[in-house]
Amino acid sequence: MIQFLLKGILRDRSRSLLPIIVVASGVFLTVLLSTFMKGLFNDIIDMNAHFTTGHVKVMTRAYADNIAQMPNDLALIDVANLKEELVADYPDMEWVDRIRFGGLIDVPDENGETKTQGPAVGQAVDLLSPNTQEPQRMNMEKALRQGRLPKQPGEAMLSEDFAQKLKVELGEEVTLFGSTMEGGMAFKNFKIVGTVSFGATVLDRGAIIVDIADAQEALAMEDAAAEILGFFEGDTYDDEKAKEIVADFNAKYANDPDEYAPVMQSLKEQNDLGSLLDMSENMRIILVSVFVFAMSIVLWNTGLLGGLRRYTEFGLRLALGEEKKHIFKTMIYEAILIGFIGSVVGTILGLSVAYYLQEYGIDFSGMMKNISMMLPQVYRAQITPDALYIGFIPGLFAMVLGTALSGIGIYKRETAQLFKELEV
Amino acid sequence: MNTASIISIKNMTKRFPVGKGEFTALENINLEFGEGEFAGLVGPSGSGKTTLLNIIGSLDSPTEGTATVMGKNIAQLSHKESALLRNLHIGFIFQSYNLLPVYTVFENVEFALLLQNHTASERRKAVMDALEWVGLTDKVKSKPAMLSGGEGQRVAIARAMVKRPKILLADEPSANLDAKNSHQILKTMKQLNKELKTTFIFSTHDEKVMQYLDRTISLADGKVVKDELTVAANAG
């Protein structure tokens, strides 16, 4: 019987083509939007994690309370010991210290007079240690627009826009004016060896990137750091694990009344990223639910129309001695088959376009010039293993639900009435 | 009339609800049909022919009285038992053939056997035999759209007969056919009736069909007004 019905499905296009198109379209959109949303949210979260939050972050309590001001006078001290402790307690994680600072960049002319100057936001990261992962983590090679990364102390990079604004050429020296950890005046000369563009307005606006040792020297922060960031192995955020580590670390300092005692926060606890992560999951659930609902309505109606067209066949099958229950069951089998074919077609199409978007992305930079949030400018889809089956949920479920709803109408009809419609 | 009774209808009445009242489609019917009969229910539209045929075919059940088909009381059958009765013992032929357009002639006839546990080779043999009875072995691969009206109805007869039912119910089988094709299919049915001892019951008001009947049951306003044996003008 199944083979017989399969022949009917393949030969009768009106029975299969429209439902397959509906299912494939819905699955295509589900897969595409789901992968795009996943990519979009993960890009935002990764960018925040790599540049500001880490997967977990250690600060002093006072610094954490005033984090928006980047208060380096409240930074961690005795960082080497603290990092040793962190490495010993959580050996699976990588720990890096960072300093963010504000200052003024002054560009002198050939006479040593100010040629141009502008306010800068500095990022001090470990660029020069032999095994440092920081340049890769911050995607610096890809972000490089001119020159090279710093290779020795005293070298720095500017953001491309900032360098153009200050009219700085590669090889020129600039002076950073800022304040030390103790509140004194700090200044240090840096040779500009490269320019970068990270693709996020907030990072590219007035940015200077220096090695952390240079920053510690300039800002009188020897063995001090504003933040120690922890990253999981494989660079994948694991919220459950992060919560455990945070709880464990903070428990050690729970009874310490010192406002400079270290405190750890997970990625979700910073910059409202928790809401973003939750929203990402909720949006995916809403998206799938909307498609299941919309497709079920369309397929319900398609099923009703198809069912009306097939009254002759159903009446005939009843006359030949087939039970109504069996007819209903075969309709569901057909729906599973059509839903499966539509889901495969939709998934292949969705993954193809998602792959293109994963490789090339969509550039929204033109619309984000004045945005101060840390958002990437090029949004890419991200294909993960769940993209292979996420479309099957709405595809198969909607097709079976649509057919079941329309089939119930046929199932409930009196046998004699259905039989009578043979003669219509 | 043949001896063994396979259909027995006693004091049967069928009413349908119409608005707040009821419409009596059949009233106090008493009929017996034996094996191998070639009988017809005749009468004008609304006389109750199709309702009676539906009850005999276990597609509907009586309101009062009993209808027993192949020893089964129709009123007491579950959906499953009714389906099984139709599957094993009853064939149907319709006015508009009701062939499934996406399937070939062979597949349309084979369809009737799919609910029974036959092997593919048994089905093939049975289908070819049935198509030979109706003279359509050269059309096995044709689709219904490629057949003439007469050929279409002959395929429908093959489909009804392929499982060798004890009873064949035909509702206005010649209504859509011209005189020549009507005679052809009636001759075919008459021959099958003789060879296979199948009981044929027609619902008709076509004079051409009546010429072939061995028994004519006249209905009017839901009542049997005449039940007579006839000498078929076109016998065999």
XYZ file of C-alpha atoms in Angstrom:
660
model
C 0.000 0.000 0.000
C 2.808 2.409 0.913
C 4.501 1.782 -2.434
C 1.176 2.376 -4.145
C 0.641 5.659 -2.318
C 4.214 6.731 -3.078
C 3.500 6.293 -6.785
C 0.432 8.486 -6.365
C 2.420 11.198 -4.592
C 5.113 11.216 -7.245
C 2.681 11.235 -10.156
C 0.119 13.657 -8.769
C 2.018 16.931 -8.565
C -0.881 18.832 -7.075
C -0.778 16.393 -4.159
C 2.930 16.714 -3.531
C 4.431 19.749 -5.246
C 2.567 22.497 -3.366
C 3.071 20.935 0.085
C 6.745 20.262 -0.716
C 7.181 23.885 -1.841
C 5.455 25.159 1.324
C 7.493 22.893 3.608
C 10.760 23.553 1.758
C 10.175 27.331 1.905
C 9.416 27.249 5.609
C 12.374 25.000 6.383
C 14.638 27.150 4.167
C 13.658 30.280 6.085
C 13.916 28.520 9.455
C 17.421 27.206 8.730
C 18.598 30.462 7.192
C 17.223 32.751 9.897
C 18.258 30.388 12.659
C 21.879 30.170 11.432
C 21.969 33.901 10.762
C 20.638 34.702 14.221
C 23.048 32.265 15.803
C 25.926 33.846 13.882
C 24.770 37.345 14.720
C 24.389 36.749 18.450
C 27.557 34.668 18.674
C 29.511 37.368 16.815
C 28.272 39.947 19.293
C 29.038 37.696 22.264
C 32.458 36.603 20.927
C 33.438 40.164 20.192
C 32.463 41.242 23.675
C 34.195 38.226 25.226
C 37.424 38.724 23.263
C 37.658 42.473 23.735
C 36.095 43.258 27.088
C 34.441 40.573 29.190
C 36.367 37.336 28.688
C 34.398 34.199 29.495
C 35.002 35.207 33.103
C 36.697 38.335 34.410
C 38.505 39.096 37.677
C 38.596 42.701 38.974
C 38.663 44.440 42.320
C 35.221 44.971 43.810
C 35.695 48.725 43.584
C 36.705 48.505 39.913
C 33.692 46.294 39.180
C 31.385 48.871 40.762
C 32.766 51.657 38.552
C 33.733 49.689 35.488
C 32.203 52.116 32.993
C 34.780 54.739 34.033
C 37.771 52.407 33.494
C 39.134 53.443 36.938
C 42.738 52.174 36.847
C 43.357 53.628 40.298
C 41.121 50.757 41.505
C 43.012 48.093 39.539
C 44.247 44.739 40.797
C 47.737 44.602 42.243
C 50.023 41.629 42.856
C 48.692 40.267 39.586
C 51.443 37.689 39.076
C 50.503 35.878 42.281
C 46.803 36.108 41.567
C 47.319 34.654 38.083
C 49.400 31.826 39.527
C 46.542 31.077 41.899
C 44.023 31.135 39.042
C 46.154 28.852 36.856
C 46.560 26.420 39.740
C 42.856 26.374 40.636
C 41.452 26.409 37.089
C 44.149 24.888 34.879
C 41.813 24.337 31.914
C 41.424 28.059 31.377
C 43.741 30.637 29.919
C 44.222 33.773 32.043
C 45.355 37.082 30.559
C 45.662 40.533 32.085
C 44.382 43.632 30.372
C 44.396 47.362 30.955
C 42.002 49.776 29.323
C 42.904 53.384 29.621
C 41.997 56.815 28.330
C 44.452 59.475 27.222
C 45.485 61.959 24.605
C 47.593 61.145 21.568
C 49.844 63.941 20.440
C 51.523 63.830 17.033
C 54.550 66.101 16.784
C 55.860 67.726 13.574
C 59.508 67.759 12.505
C 60.192 70.521 15.036
C 58.650 68.627 17.916
C 55.618 70.910 18.008
C 52.090 69.424 18.081
C 50.941 68.643 14.555
C 47.669 66.992 15.531
C 46.212 65.446 18.636
C 43.096 63.615 19.716
C 41.527 61.691 22.596
C 42.301 57.985 22.602
C 40.929 54.834 24.157
C 43.814 52.465 24.855
C 43.811 48.694 24.964
C 46.861 47.134 26.597
C 47.138 43.440 25.891
C 49.914 40.880 25.937
C 51.370 41.235 22.439
C 54.976 40.250 23.019
C 55.093 37.090 25.180
C 56.318 34.100 23.208
C 53.116 32.036 23.508
C 50.547 34.803 23.688
C 47.154 34.076 22.123
C 45.929 37.644 22.408
C 46.627 38.777 18.802
C 44.697 35.760 17.473
C 41.926 36.204 20.034
C 41.431 39.808 18.976
C 41.727 38.843 15.327
C 44.489 41.412 14.846
C 46.066 39.906 11.724
C 42.720 40.110 9.948
C 42.009 43.561 11.347
C 45.384 44.889 10.194
C 44.973 47.511 7.493
C 48.537 48.810 7.209
C 51.936 47.787 8.543
C 52.406 45.015 11.102
C 51.741 44.082 14.707
C 54.118 45.424 17.398
C 57.201 43.209 17.735
C 59.098 45.031 20.437
C 58.441 47.344 23.376
C 57.547 50.901 22.473
C 55.596 49.997 19.362
C 51.844 50.581 18.980
C 48.991 50.390 16.519
C 46.259 52.926 15.904
C 42.855 52.327 14.486
C 42.795 53.126 10.758
C 40.256 55.946 11.134
C 42.163 57.464 14.051
C 45.461 57.310 12.161
C 43.880 59.078 9.181
C 42.317 61.679 11.437
C 45.656 62.353 13.132
C 47.500 62.118 9.786
C 49.969 59.661 11.245
C 52.213 57.702 8.906
C 53.705 54.337 9.751
C 57.040 54.719 11.511
C 56.114 58.065 13.076
C 56.282 58.516 16.824
C 53.326 59.691 18.865
C 53.072 60.603 22.533
C 50.477 59.197 24.879
C 49.405 61.522 27.678
C 47.414 59.952 30.475
C 47.301 59.506 34.228
C 49.120 56.971 36.345
C 47.469 54.528 38.716
C 48.280 56.924 41.535
C 46.778 59.917 39.730
C 50.009 61.439 38.469
C 50.662 62.511 34.888
C 51.846 59.806 32.549
C 53.411 60.118 29.131
C 55.207 57.755 26.848
C 56.300 57.770 23.235
C 55.183 55.012 20.888
C 56.271 54.226 17.363
C 53.251 53.518 15.162
C 53.913 50.296 13.228
C 50.415 49.419 12.036
C 46.790 50.400 11.718
C 43.764 48.201 12.401
C 40.052 48.173 11.818
C 38.092 45.709 13.991
C 34.770 46.345 12.322
C 33.112 47.692 15.472
C 32.653 51.423 15.742
C 33.246 51.454 19.488
C 36.611 49.712 19.079
C 37.731 51.609 16.007
C 36.963 55.063 17.294
C 40.211 56.604 18.617
C 41.864 53.309 19.473
C 45.516 52.756 20.376
C 46.756 49.233 21.029
C 49.955 48.684 22.994
C 51.694 45.829 24.735
C 50.615 45.436 28.366
C 54.145 45.812 29.690
C 54.426 49.203 27.966
C 51.131 50.276 29.491
C 52.163 49.080 32.943
C 55.360 51.106 32.620
C 53.621 54.197 31.274
C 50.788 54.152 33.801
C 52.966 53.115 36.750
C 51.115 49.847 37.092
C 53.944 47.391 37.634
C 52.476 43.996 38.549
C 49.026 45.565 38.306
C 46.216 45.139 35.815
C 42.743 46.491 35.533
C 41.266 43.089 34.673
C 42.278 39.460 34.407
C 40.231 37.700 31.735
C 39.706 33.947 31.676
C 38.939 32.010 28.490
C 37.737 28.437 28.192
C 39.684 25.944 26.134
C 38.444 25.931 22.551
C 37.152 29.474 23.025
C 33.568 28.294 23.554
C 31.564 29.844 26.359
C 30.057 27.309 28.760
C 27.650 29.076 31.076
C 27.269 26.201 33.538
C 31.029 25.852 33.936
C 31.448 29.609 34.173
C 28.879 29.762 36.985
C 30.712 27.016 38.900
C 34.085 28.749 38.597
C 32.650 32.136 39.544
C 30.903 30.685 42.609
C 34.026 28.805 43.668
C 36.346 31.801 43.240
C 34.056 34.320 44.912
C 33.469 31.983 47.864
C 37.184 32.279 48.741
C 36.887 36.040 49.144
C 33.350 36.184 50.512
C 34.479 37.123 54.013
C 37.139 39.600 52.919
C 35.865 43.128 53.668
C 38.538 44.804 51.480
C 37.024 46.756 48.584
C 40.133 45.865 46.595
C 39.551 42.142 47.090
C 39.158 40.343 43.769
C 35.764 39.438 42.460
C 34.934 37.292 39.447
C 32.052 37.781 37.020
C 30.942 35.510 34.209
C 30.299 36.730 30.676
C 26.560 36.582 31.295
C 26.881 38.912 34.268
C 28.587 41.641 32.246
C 27.342 44.195 29.701
C 23.848 42.646 29.767
C 25.194 39.755 27.729
C 23.100 37.366 29.806
C 19.956 38.972 28.444
C 21.427 38.807 24.956
C 22.230 35.091 25.293
C 18.763 34.363 26.679
C 17.190 36.489 23.958
C 19.162 34.591 21.324
C 17.720 31.263 22.524
C 14.217 32.699 22.929
C 14.329 34.233 19.463
C 15.241 30.873 17.966
C 12.371 29.184 19.806
C 9.956 31.949 18.732
C 11.208 31.711 15.154
C 10.681 27.952 14.987
C 7.253 28.269 16.668
C 6.138 30.988 14.246
C 7.116 28.854 11.270
C 5.436 25.771 12.714
C 2.251 27.792 13.282
C 2.269 29.564 9.906
C 3.150 26.464 7.933
C 0.567 24.377 9.796
C -2.162 26.836 8.794
C -1.041 26.820 5.163
C -0.633 23.034 5.127
C -3.941 22.560 6.911
C -5.637 24.421 4.088
C -3.520 22.700 1.479
C -4.470 19.410 3.106
C -8.156 20.342 3.062
C -8.014 21.274 -0.613
C -6.041 18.130 -1.386
C -8.446 16.090 0.719
C -11.455 17.530 -1.122
C -9.818 16.648 -4.416
C -9.251 13.143 -3.120
C -12.769 12.464 -1.829
C -13.278 10.147 -4.773
C -10.231 8.185 -3.788
C -11.184 8.065 -0.101
C -14.759 7.028 -0.891
C -13.476 4.374 -3.245
C -11.057 3.068 -0.654
C -13.901 2.871 1.873
C -15.987 1.018 -0.657
C -13.149 -1.412 -1.244
C -13.108 -2.197 2.451
C -10.377 0.045 3.815
C -10.993 1.336 7.332
C -11.257 5.095 7.898
C -8.541 4.754 10.522
C -6.238 3.162 7.963
C -6.971 5.886 5.415
C -6.131 8.504 8.059
C -2.947 6.617 8.915
C -1.841 6.499 5.277
C -2.496 10.252 4.992
C -0.135 10.756 7.927
C 2.469 8.475 6.290
C 2.183 10.562 3.127
C 2.577 13.729 5.204
C 5.710 12.338 6.859
C 7.145 11.463 3.449
C 6.280 14.857 1.918
C 7.447 16.655 5.073
C 10.719 14.741 4.952
C 11.331 15.519 1.264
C 10.409 19.194 1.801
C 12.613 19.377 4.886
C 15.611 17.888 3.061
C 15.167 20.293 0.121
C 14.630 23.279 2.461
C 17.604 22.336 4.646
C 19.930 21.998 1.634
C 18.794 25.372 0.263
C 18.948 27.013 3.699
C 22.433 25.659 4.418
C 23.680 26.748 0.971
C 22.629 30.360 1.527
C 23.746 30.196 5.177
C 27.182 28.985 4.015
C 27.430 31.963 1.688
C 26.480 34.288 4.539
C 28.931 32.529 6.840
C 31.760 33.163 4.379
C 30.865 36.664 3.186
C 28.309 38.054 5.641
C 26.214 41.187 5.233
C 27.963 44.509 5.766
C 25.938 46.914 7.904
C 28.821 49.346 8.506
C 27.058 52.145 6.655
C 24.209 52.028 9.161
C 26.380 51.785 12.300
C 28.665 54.791 12.130
C 27.355 56.370 15.318
C 26.601 53.282 17.365
C 28.492 53.169 20.652
C 27.641 49.551 21.508
C 30.179 46.854 20.768
C 28.611 45.403 17.643
C 30.297 43.878 14.620
C 29.707 45.664 11.318
C 29.608 42.564 9.154
C 27.067 39.990 10.239
C 27.613 36.391 9.318
C 25.563 33.240 9.642
C 27.009 30.422 11.692
C 26.362 26.833 10.665
C 26.343 24.531 13.676
C 25.327 20.844 13.791
C 21.816 21.744 14.956
C 21.244 23.560 11.638
C 21.116 20.114 10.023
C 17.997 19.133 11.930
C 16.386 22.340 13.222
C 14.389 22.719 9.977
C 12.993 19.204 10.315
C 11.081 20.193 13.442
C 8.825 22.743 11.686
C 8.965 20.882 8.363
C 7.799 17.483 9.527
C 5.718 18.685 12.451
C 3.815 21.304 10.448
C 3.135 18.906 7.574
C 1.879 16.164 9.881
C -0.144 18.647 11.973
C -1.634 20.269 8.859
C -2.573 16.895 7.396
C -3.913 15.617 10.711
C -6.163 18.677 11.103
C -7.522 18.374 7.580
C -7.723 14.579 7.893
C -9.837 14.771 11.036
C -12.547 16.480 8.967
C -12.499 13.611 6.508
C -12.215 11.038 9.276
C -15.278 12.373 11.084
C -17.445 12.388 7.989
C -20.010 9.617 7.876
C -19.029 6.767 5.626
C -22.232 6.906 3.604
C -21.843 10.661 3.134
C -18.296 10.269 1.881
C -19.412 7.427 -0.316
C -22.245 9.521 -1.712
C -19.717 12.185 -2.740
C -18.254 9.673 -5.142
C -21.131 10.454 -7.397
C -20.694 14.212 -7.260
C -34.218 -17.545 -7.770
C -31.201 -19.426 -6.405
C -31.410 -21.337 -3.207
C -28.765 -20.090 -0.720
C -29.776 -16.707 0.736
C -26.819 -14.370 1.193
C -28.784 -11.188 1.844
C -31.807 -11.128 4.137
C -33.726 -7.938 4.875
C -36.550 -8.110 7.398
C -39.007 -5.365 8.385
C -36.325 -2.821 7.656
C -36.977 0.910 7.910
C -34.479 3.689 7.366
C -35.141 7.237 8.513
C -32.918 10.293 8.177
C -33.181 13.328 10.443
C -34.331 16.389 8.502
C -34.425 19.579 10.553
C -36.479 18.788 13.656
C -38.338 15.942 11.972
C -37.446 12.778 10.115
C -37.579 11.623 6.536
C -38.436 7.981 5.896
C -36.282 6.768 3.021
C -37.213 3.063 3.310
C -40.212 1.567 5.076
C -40.810 -1.991 6.167
C -38.668 -3.657 3.505
C -38.582 -7.436 3.341
C -36.267 -8.953 0.737
C -34.096 -12.011 0.260
C -31.284 -12.351 -2.292
C -29.769 -15.691 -3.183
C -26.349 -16.611 -4.517
C -25.871 -15.800 -8.218
C -28.906 -13.547 -8.605
C -28.932 -10.813 -11.246
C -31.412 -8.414 -9.705
C -32.282 -4.769 -10.052
C -33.782 -2.107 -7.803
C -35.795 0.108 -10.093
C -37.741 3.223 -9.456
C -37.679 6.971 -9.820
C -35.208 9.278 -8.057
C -35.914 9.445 -4.301
C -37.537 6.030 -4.209
C -34.846 4.642 -1.869
C -32.718 2.604 -4.319
C -29.343 4.049 -3.331
C -30.187 3.966 0.402
C -31.002 0.285 0.129
C -27.824 -0.350 -1.846
C -25.785 1.535 0.807
C -27.271 -0.604 3.589
C -26.589 -3.841 1.716
C -23.053 -2.556 1.120
C -22.648 -1.919 4.899
C -22.054 1.763 4.239
C -25.147 2.643 6.250
C -27.330 0.820 8.774
C -31.087 0.414 9.231
C -33.088 2.429 11.761
C -35.438 -0.465 12.453
C -35.530 -4.126 11.450
C -32.551 -6.145 10.309
C -30.357 -6.422 7.254
C -28.175 -9.510 7.246
C -25.435 -9.796 4.625
C -23.269 -12.911 4.420
C -24.614 -13.853 7.832
C -23.666 -10.509 9.415
C -26.256 -8.209 10.940
C -25.327 -4.827 9.437
C -26.676 -2.826 12.393
C -24.412 -4.644 14.811
C -21.179 -4.322 12.835
C -18.399 -2.020 13.993
C -16.614 0.206 11.442
C -13.824 -2.342 11.293
C -16.205 -5.269 10.749
C -18.126 -3.352 8.061
C -14.849 -2.589 6.296
C -13.835 -6.247 6.492
C -17.200 -7.338 5.064
C -16.767 -4.973 2.109
C -13.152 -5.966 1.688
C -13.876 -9.690 1.485
C -17.353 -10.025 0.011
C -18.676 -6.882 -1.662
C -17.700 -5.102 -4.859
C -18.996 -1.733 -6.057
C -19.505 -0.262 -9.501
C -20.319 3.433 -9.809
C -22.086 5.553 -12.345
C -18.967 7.650 -12.973
C -16.449 4.746 -12.828
C -14.288 6.563 -10.234
C -11.001 5.385 -11.607
C -7.977 7.000 -10.010
C -6.471 9.191 -12.729
C -2.816 8.985 -11.676
C -2.722 5.190 -11.791
C -2.645 2.894 -14.806
C -5.448 0.477 -15.655
C -3.429 -2.344 -14.083
C -2.851 -0.348 -10.884
C -6.507 0.708 -10.643
C -7.569 -2.920 -10.690
C -4.705 -3.998 -8.420
C -5.794 -1.346 -5.879
C -8.706 -3.575 -4.823
C -6.326 -6.373 -3.841
C -3.886 -4.276 -1.821
C -5.911 -4.609 1.377
C -5.836 -8.380 1.127
C -2.707 -10.365 1.863
C -1.772 -11.436 -1.642
C 1.751 -11.663 -2.989
C 2.709 -9.479 -5.951
C 2.598 -12.437 -8.327
C -0.847 -13.504 -7.066
C -2.062 -9.940 -7.534
C -0.616 -9.798 -11.031
C -2.356 -13.025 -12.055
C -5.680 -11.949 -10.552
C -5.514 -8.529 -12.232
C -4.663 -10.019 -15.634
C -7.523 -12.542 -15.278
C -9.942 -9.723 -14.404
C -8.781 -7.618 -17.336
C -9.190 -10.641 -19.606
C -12.817 -11.027 -18.461
C -13.536 -7.493 -19.594
C -11.321 -7.671 -22.701
C -8.785 -5.013 -21.726
C -5.483 -6.887 -21.460
C -4.022 -4.599 -24.110
C -4.700 -1.502 -21.966
C -2.799 -2.443 -18.807
C -0.430 0.495 -19.028
C -3.000 3.059 -20.134
C -4.121 5.845 -17.834
C -7.909 6.381 -17.348
C -7.784 9.611 -19.374
C -6.779 7.562 -22.420
C -9.841 5.274 -22.197
C -13.287 5.628 -23.725
C -16.343 5.691 -21.429
C -17.108 2.033 -22.098
C -13.515 1.023 -21.466
C -13.484 3.022 -18.234
C -16.558 1.224 -16.951
C -15.073 -2.133 -17.943
C -11.985 -1.304 -15.871
C -14.332 -0.467 -12.978
C -16.016 -3.875 -13.419
C -12.600 -5.581 -13.422
C -11.684 -3.681 -10.238
C -14.929 -4.738 -8.562
C -14.590 -8.371 -9.672
C -10.854 -8.910 -9.191
C -11.260 -10.001 -5.577
C -14.120 -12.308 -6.622
C -16.735 -10.868 -4.275
C -19.928 -12.756 -3.439
C -21.988 -9.614 -4.001
C -21.567 -6.859 -6.570
C -23.527 -3.635 -6.121
C -23.840 -1.418 -9.180
C -25.322 2.061 -8.846
C -26.607 3.269 -12.240
C -23.678 1.619 -14.082
C -24.883 2.593 -17.550
C -25.948 6.150 -16.831
C -22.909 7.675 -18.518
C -22.698 5.243 -21.419
C -24.200 5.172 -24.892
C -26.453 2.276 -25.926
C -23.698 0.210 -27.542
C -21.355 0.443 -24.569
C -24.230 -0.144 -22.130
C -25.085 -3.419 -23.816
C -21.450 -4.443 -23.900
C -20.841 -3.946 -20.207
C -24.142 -5.553 -19.257
C -23.283 -8.597 -21.335
C -19.917 -8.730 -19.593
C -21.565 -8.547 -16.173
C -24.143 -11.161 -17.089
C -21.382 -13.495 -18.219
C -19.430 -12.966 -14.993
C -22.618 -13.592 -13.027
C -22.980 -16.953 -14.710
C -19.328 -17.977 -14.547
C -18.495 -16.809 -11.021
C -21.925 -17.118 -9.385
C -21.627 -13.549 -8.106
C -24.852 -11.900 -6.952
C -25.372 -8.661 -8.917
C -27.721 -6.019 -7.541
C -28.302 -2.941 -9.675
C -29.851 0.363 -8.824
C -31.231 1.685 -12.079
C -34.011 3.314 -14.025
C -32.374 2.528 -17.342
C -34.556 0.403 -19.639
C -31.444 -1.139 -21.209
C -30.345 -2.544 -17.831
C -33.797 -3.834 -17.074
C -33.707 -6.000 -20.192
C -30.905 -8.056 -18.612
C -32.361 -8.500 -15.125
C -33.584 -11.873 -13.846
C -35.429 -10.169 -11.015
C -36.851 -6.681 -10.827
C -37.700 -5.036 -7.519
C -39.694 -1.862 -7.958
C -39.480 0.804 -5.287
C -41.686 3.834 -4.808
C -41.581 6.249 -1.864
C -39.353 3.877 0.112
C -41.584 0.844 -0.268
C -41.292 -2.292 -2.366
C -44.251 -2.120 -4.706
C -43.361 -5.047 -6.929
C -40.864 -7.921 -6.749
C -40.993 -10.143 -9.804
C -38.891 -12.652 -11.619
C -38.325 -11.697 -15.214
C -37.131 -13.527 -18.259
C -34.140 -11.542 -19.363
C -34.484 -10.420 -22.961
C -30.739 -10.423 -23.441
C -29.818 -13.415 -21.343
C -26.302 -14.744 -21.670
